[in-house]
Every structure is written in C-alpha cells, then in structure tokens.
Coordinates of C-alpha atoms in Angstrom, one line a residue:
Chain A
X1 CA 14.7 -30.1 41.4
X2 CA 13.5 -32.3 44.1
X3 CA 10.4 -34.9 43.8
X4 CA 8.7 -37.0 46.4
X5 CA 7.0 -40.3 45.4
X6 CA 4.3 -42.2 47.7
X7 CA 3.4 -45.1 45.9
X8 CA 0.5 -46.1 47.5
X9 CA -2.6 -43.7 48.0
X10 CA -4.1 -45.7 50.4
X11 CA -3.1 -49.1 52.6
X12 CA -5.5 -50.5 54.4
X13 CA -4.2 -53.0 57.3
X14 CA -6.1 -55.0 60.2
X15 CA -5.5 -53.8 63.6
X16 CA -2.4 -55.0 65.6
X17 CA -0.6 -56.1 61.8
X18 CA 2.5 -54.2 60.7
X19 CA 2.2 -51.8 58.1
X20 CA 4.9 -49.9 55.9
X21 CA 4.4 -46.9 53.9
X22 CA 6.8 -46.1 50.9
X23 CA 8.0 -43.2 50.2
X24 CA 11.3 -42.2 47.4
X25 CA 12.8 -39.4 46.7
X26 CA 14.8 -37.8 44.1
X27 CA 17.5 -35.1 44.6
X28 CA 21.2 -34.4 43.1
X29 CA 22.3 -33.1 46.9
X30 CA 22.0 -34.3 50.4
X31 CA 18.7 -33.9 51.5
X32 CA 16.7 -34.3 55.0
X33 CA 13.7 -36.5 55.6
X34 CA 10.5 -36.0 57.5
X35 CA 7.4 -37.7 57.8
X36 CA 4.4 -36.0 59.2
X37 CA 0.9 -37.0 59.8
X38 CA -2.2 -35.5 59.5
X39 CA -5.2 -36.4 61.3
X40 CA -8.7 -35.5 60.3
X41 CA -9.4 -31.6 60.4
X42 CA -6.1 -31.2 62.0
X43 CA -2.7 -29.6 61.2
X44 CA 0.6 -31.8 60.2
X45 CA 2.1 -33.5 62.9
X46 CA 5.9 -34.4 62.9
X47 CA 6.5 -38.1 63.2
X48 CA 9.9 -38.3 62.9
X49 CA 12.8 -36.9 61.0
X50 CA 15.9 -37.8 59.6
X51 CA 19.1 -35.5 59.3
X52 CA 22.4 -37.1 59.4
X53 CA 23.9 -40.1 61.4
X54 CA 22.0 -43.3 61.7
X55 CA 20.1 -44.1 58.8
X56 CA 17.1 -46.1 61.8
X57 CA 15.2 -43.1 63.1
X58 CA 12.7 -43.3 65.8
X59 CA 9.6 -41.3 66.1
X60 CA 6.5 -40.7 67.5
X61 CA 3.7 -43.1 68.4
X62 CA 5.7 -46.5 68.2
X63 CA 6.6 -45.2 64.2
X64 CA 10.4 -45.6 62.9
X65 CA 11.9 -44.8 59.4
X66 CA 15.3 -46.2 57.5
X67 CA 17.0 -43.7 55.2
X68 CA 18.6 -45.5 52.0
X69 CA 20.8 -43.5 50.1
X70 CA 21.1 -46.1 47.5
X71 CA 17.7 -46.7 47.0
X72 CA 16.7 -43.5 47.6
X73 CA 14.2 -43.9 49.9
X74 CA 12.8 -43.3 53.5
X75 CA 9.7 -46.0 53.9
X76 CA 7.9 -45.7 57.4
X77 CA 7.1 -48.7 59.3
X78 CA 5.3 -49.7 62.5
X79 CA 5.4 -53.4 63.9
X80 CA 1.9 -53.3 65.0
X81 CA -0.9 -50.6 64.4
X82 CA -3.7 -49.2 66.3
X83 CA -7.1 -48.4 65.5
X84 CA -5.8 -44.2 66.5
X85 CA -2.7 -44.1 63.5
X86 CA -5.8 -44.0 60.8
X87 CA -4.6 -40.7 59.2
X88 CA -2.8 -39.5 56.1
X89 CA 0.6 -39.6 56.1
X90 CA 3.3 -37.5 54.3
X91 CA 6.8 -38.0 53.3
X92 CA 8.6 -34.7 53.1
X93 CA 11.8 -33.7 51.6
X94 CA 14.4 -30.3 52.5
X95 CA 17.3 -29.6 50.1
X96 CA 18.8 -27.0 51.6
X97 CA 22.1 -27.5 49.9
X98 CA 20.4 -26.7 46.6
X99 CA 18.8 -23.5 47.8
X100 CA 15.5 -24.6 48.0
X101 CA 13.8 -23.4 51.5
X102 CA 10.3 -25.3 51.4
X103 CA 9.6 -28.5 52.2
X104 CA 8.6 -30.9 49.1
X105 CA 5.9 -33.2 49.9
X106 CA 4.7 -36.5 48.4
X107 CA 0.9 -36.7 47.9
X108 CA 0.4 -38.9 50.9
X109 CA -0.8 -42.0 51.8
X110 CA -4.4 -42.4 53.6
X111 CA -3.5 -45.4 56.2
X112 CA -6.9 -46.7 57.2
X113 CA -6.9 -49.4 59.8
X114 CA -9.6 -52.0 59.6
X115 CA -10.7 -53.3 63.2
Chain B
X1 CA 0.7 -19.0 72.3
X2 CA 1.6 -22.9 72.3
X3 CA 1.4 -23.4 68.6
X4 CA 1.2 -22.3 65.1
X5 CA -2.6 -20.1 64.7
X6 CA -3.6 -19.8 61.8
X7 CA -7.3 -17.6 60.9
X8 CA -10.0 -18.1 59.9
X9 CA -10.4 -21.6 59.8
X10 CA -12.7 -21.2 57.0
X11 CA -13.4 -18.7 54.8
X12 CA -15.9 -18.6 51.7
X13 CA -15.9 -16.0 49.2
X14 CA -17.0 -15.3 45.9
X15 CA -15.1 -15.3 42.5
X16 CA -13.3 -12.0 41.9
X17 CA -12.7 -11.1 45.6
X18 CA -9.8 -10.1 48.1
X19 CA -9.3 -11.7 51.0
X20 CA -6.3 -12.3 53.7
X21 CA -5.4 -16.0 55.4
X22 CA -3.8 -14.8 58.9
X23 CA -0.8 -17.5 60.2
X24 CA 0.4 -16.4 64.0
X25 CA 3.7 -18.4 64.3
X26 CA 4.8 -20.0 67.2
X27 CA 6.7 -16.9 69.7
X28 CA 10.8 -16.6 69.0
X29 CA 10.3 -18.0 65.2
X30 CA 12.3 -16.2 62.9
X31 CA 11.5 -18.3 59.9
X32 CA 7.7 -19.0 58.1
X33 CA 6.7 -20.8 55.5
X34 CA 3.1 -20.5 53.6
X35 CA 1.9 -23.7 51.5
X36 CA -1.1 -24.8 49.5
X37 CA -2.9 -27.9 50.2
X38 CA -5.2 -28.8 47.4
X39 CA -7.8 -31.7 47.7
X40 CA -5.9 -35.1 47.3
X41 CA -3.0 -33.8 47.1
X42 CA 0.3 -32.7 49.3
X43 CA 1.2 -29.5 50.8
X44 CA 3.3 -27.0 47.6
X45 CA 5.4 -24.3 49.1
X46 CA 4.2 -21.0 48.2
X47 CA 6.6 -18.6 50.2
X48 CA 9.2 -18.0 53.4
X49 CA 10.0 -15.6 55.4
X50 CA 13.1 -15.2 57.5
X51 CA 12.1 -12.2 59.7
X52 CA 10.3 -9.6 58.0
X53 CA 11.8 -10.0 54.7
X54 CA 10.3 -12.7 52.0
X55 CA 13.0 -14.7 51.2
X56 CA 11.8 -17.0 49.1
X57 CA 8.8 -16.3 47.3
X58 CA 9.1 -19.0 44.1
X59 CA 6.5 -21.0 45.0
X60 CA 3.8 -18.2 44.2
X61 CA 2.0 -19.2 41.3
X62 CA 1.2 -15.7 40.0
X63 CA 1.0 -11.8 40.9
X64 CA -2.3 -12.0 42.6
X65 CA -1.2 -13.9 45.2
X66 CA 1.4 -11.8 48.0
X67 CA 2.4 -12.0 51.8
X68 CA 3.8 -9.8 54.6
X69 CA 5.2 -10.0 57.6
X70 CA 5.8 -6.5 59.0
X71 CA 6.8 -6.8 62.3
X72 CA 8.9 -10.4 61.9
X73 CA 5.4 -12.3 63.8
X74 CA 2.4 -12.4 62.2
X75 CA 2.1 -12.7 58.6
X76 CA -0.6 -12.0 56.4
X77 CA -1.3 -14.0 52.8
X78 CA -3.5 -12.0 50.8
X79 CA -5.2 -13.2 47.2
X80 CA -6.6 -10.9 45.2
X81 CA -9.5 -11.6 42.0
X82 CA -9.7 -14.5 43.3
X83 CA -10.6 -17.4 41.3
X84 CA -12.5 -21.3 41.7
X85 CA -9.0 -23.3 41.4
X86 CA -7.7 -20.8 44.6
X87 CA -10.0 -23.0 46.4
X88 CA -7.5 -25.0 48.8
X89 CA -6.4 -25.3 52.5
X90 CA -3.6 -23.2 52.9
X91 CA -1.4 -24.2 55.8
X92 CA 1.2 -22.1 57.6
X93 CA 4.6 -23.3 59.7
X94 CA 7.1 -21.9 61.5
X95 CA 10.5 -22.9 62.2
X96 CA 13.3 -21.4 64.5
X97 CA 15.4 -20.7 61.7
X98 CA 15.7 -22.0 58.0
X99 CA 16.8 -25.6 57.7
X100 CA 15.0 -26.1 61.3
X101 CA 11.7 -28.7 61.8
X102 CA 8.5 -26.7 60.8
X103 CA 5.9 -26.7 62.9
X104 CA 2.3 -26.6 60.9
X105 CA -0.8 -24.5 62.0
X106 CA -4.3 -26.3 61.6
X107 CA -4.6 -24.5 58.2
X108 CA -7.7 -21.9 56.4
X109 CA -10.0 -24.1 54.1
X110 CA -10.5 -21.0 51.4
X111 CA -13.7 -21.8 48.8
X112 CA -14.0 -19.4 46.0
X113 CA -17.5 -19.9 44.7

C-alpha cells in the first residue's frame, strides 16, 4: 500500500521569502507525483505533476517540484511567495502499477503568507 | 460545460436519511473518481468509474454508501441511514482515462445532524 507524508501542517512565510513544502512518499512500484492546491471554498487545483523524465518539474504560478527516488520524496518549492499562494496544499500519489486507481493524498499543508 | 460540477454545494440532513451528491464530469471523460474530504484532513478515494461500470469501488467504507453512472456522464453517490461521522466534503474528478490528470469539481459539504 501507498502512504503520503506532509510533515508540516502549516508554514507560515513573510511575503517575497522562499518557501518549501515537504512531502514523502512510500510505495514498492513506480509511482507519479502531483501536487494540487486548494484555495478557500474552492475545488483542487493542479499545480504541477511529475510522470517520468526529468526529476525538476515546473508548474503553475512560479511553483516547481524535484522528484527523489532515493529519498523518496517530491518537496515543492517557490523562490519567492506572494500574498495570493496562501492556500492548502496537497501532495498526491498514483500507483498504477500496483492496481490502485485513486489518488493517495497527504493531509496537506496550510501555507499562510504573512505580509 | 468547462469543468467538473458537482451538486449541491451543500447539503444538510438529518441522522438516518438518504440522500444523493450529483458530480457532472468534464464532456469526453471516460474515467471518475469520488473521494471524501474530512475536516483537516486529505481527500480518501472512495470509488472510480471507467464508463458506466464501477471499476474500483475499494475505497467505500461500508454497504450504505453506493454510486452510479448509467449513461458513462453523470454520476450519482448516494448514502443511505446516514450517520454524524458521514459529515464531510465529498469531491468529484474526472480524468480522460485511468492513469490520466484528474480534474476536481468544487465539492458537496454534506452535514448529518
């Protein structure tokens, strides 16, 4: 079975600083990635994804990811944040090679940008 | 339409009731998925559908809960005696086929009171 750990429940970060958001994984196959992001009273937005090839993965909103198979993870980082990315944020796992059709998600992390 | 619609947005209800969470997927979707959002906590698979047929239906947690999707579109969850701990968003995707990005509807907030 497949797990999704977000370390941090919330991370709070002054405007225009860089922020990362953790995220780890476990899974015996190859999996794929996804982040999404929910703002408040609205449905989960994709930020970005990762499926296969480079392990740097751009996405929305200024947002990129690294994929480490070693580690096991897929943190999410952003060089400098804006008062708009305060949302909750979700790491996602597929493991389609083990059958499983749903997406797992981690808990989330509420990023919450202080002006 | 553009996107994933899911109704009602809310829905309250009483302990012991029936009711049915409506998710209209995104047009040429074969593939959608039903989860359960509970306060704090991450979206849990509950089931998919690849066409009209559910085929994956794991995630349920027990016999009063069940979906449809006659017609390949629209599907309908439905949650029968409902209880207090049903009390969740429940958030429907679609995707173009299984493996494919899901694309997430704005979700029903169901309270059982």
């Amino acid at each position: 079975a497949q797990s999704v750990t977000q370390l941090d429940s919330q991370v709070p970060v002054f405007e225009e600083a860089p922020v990362e958001l953790r995220c780890n994984y476990s899974s015996s196959v190859s999996v794929y990635l996804f982040w999404y992001v929910q703002y408040p009273n609205q449905g989960l937005q994709l930020l970005l994804k990762y499926l296969s090839g480079s392990t740097l993965v751009k996405g929305i909103n200024g947002f990129e990811a690294e994929f480490n198979k070693s580690q096991t993870s897929f943190h999410l980082r952003k060089p400098s944040v804006h008062i708009s990315d305060t949302a909750e944020y979700f790491c996602a796992v597929s493991d389609l090679g083990g059958g499983a059709d749903g997406l797992t998600f981690g808990k989330g992390t509420h990023l919450i940008i202080q002006p | 339409g553009a996107g994933v619609s899911q109704t009602p947005s809310n829905k309250v209800t009483e302990k012991g009731k029936y009711v049915e969470l409506r998710c209209d997927p995104i047009s040429g979707h074969t593939a959608l998925y039903w989860y359960r959002q509970s306060l704090g906590q991450g979206p849990e698979f509950l089931i998919y559908f690849q066409g009209t047929g559910a085929a994956d239906d794991s995630g349920l947690p027990n016999d009063r809960f069940f979906a449809v999707r006659p017609e390949g579109s629209v599907s309908t969850l439905k949650i029968q005696r409902t209880e207090r701990g049903d009390s969740a968003v429940y958030l429907c995707a679609s995707s173009q086929g299984r493996g494919d990005i899901q694309y997430f509807g704005a979700g029903t907030r169901l309270s059982v009171l």
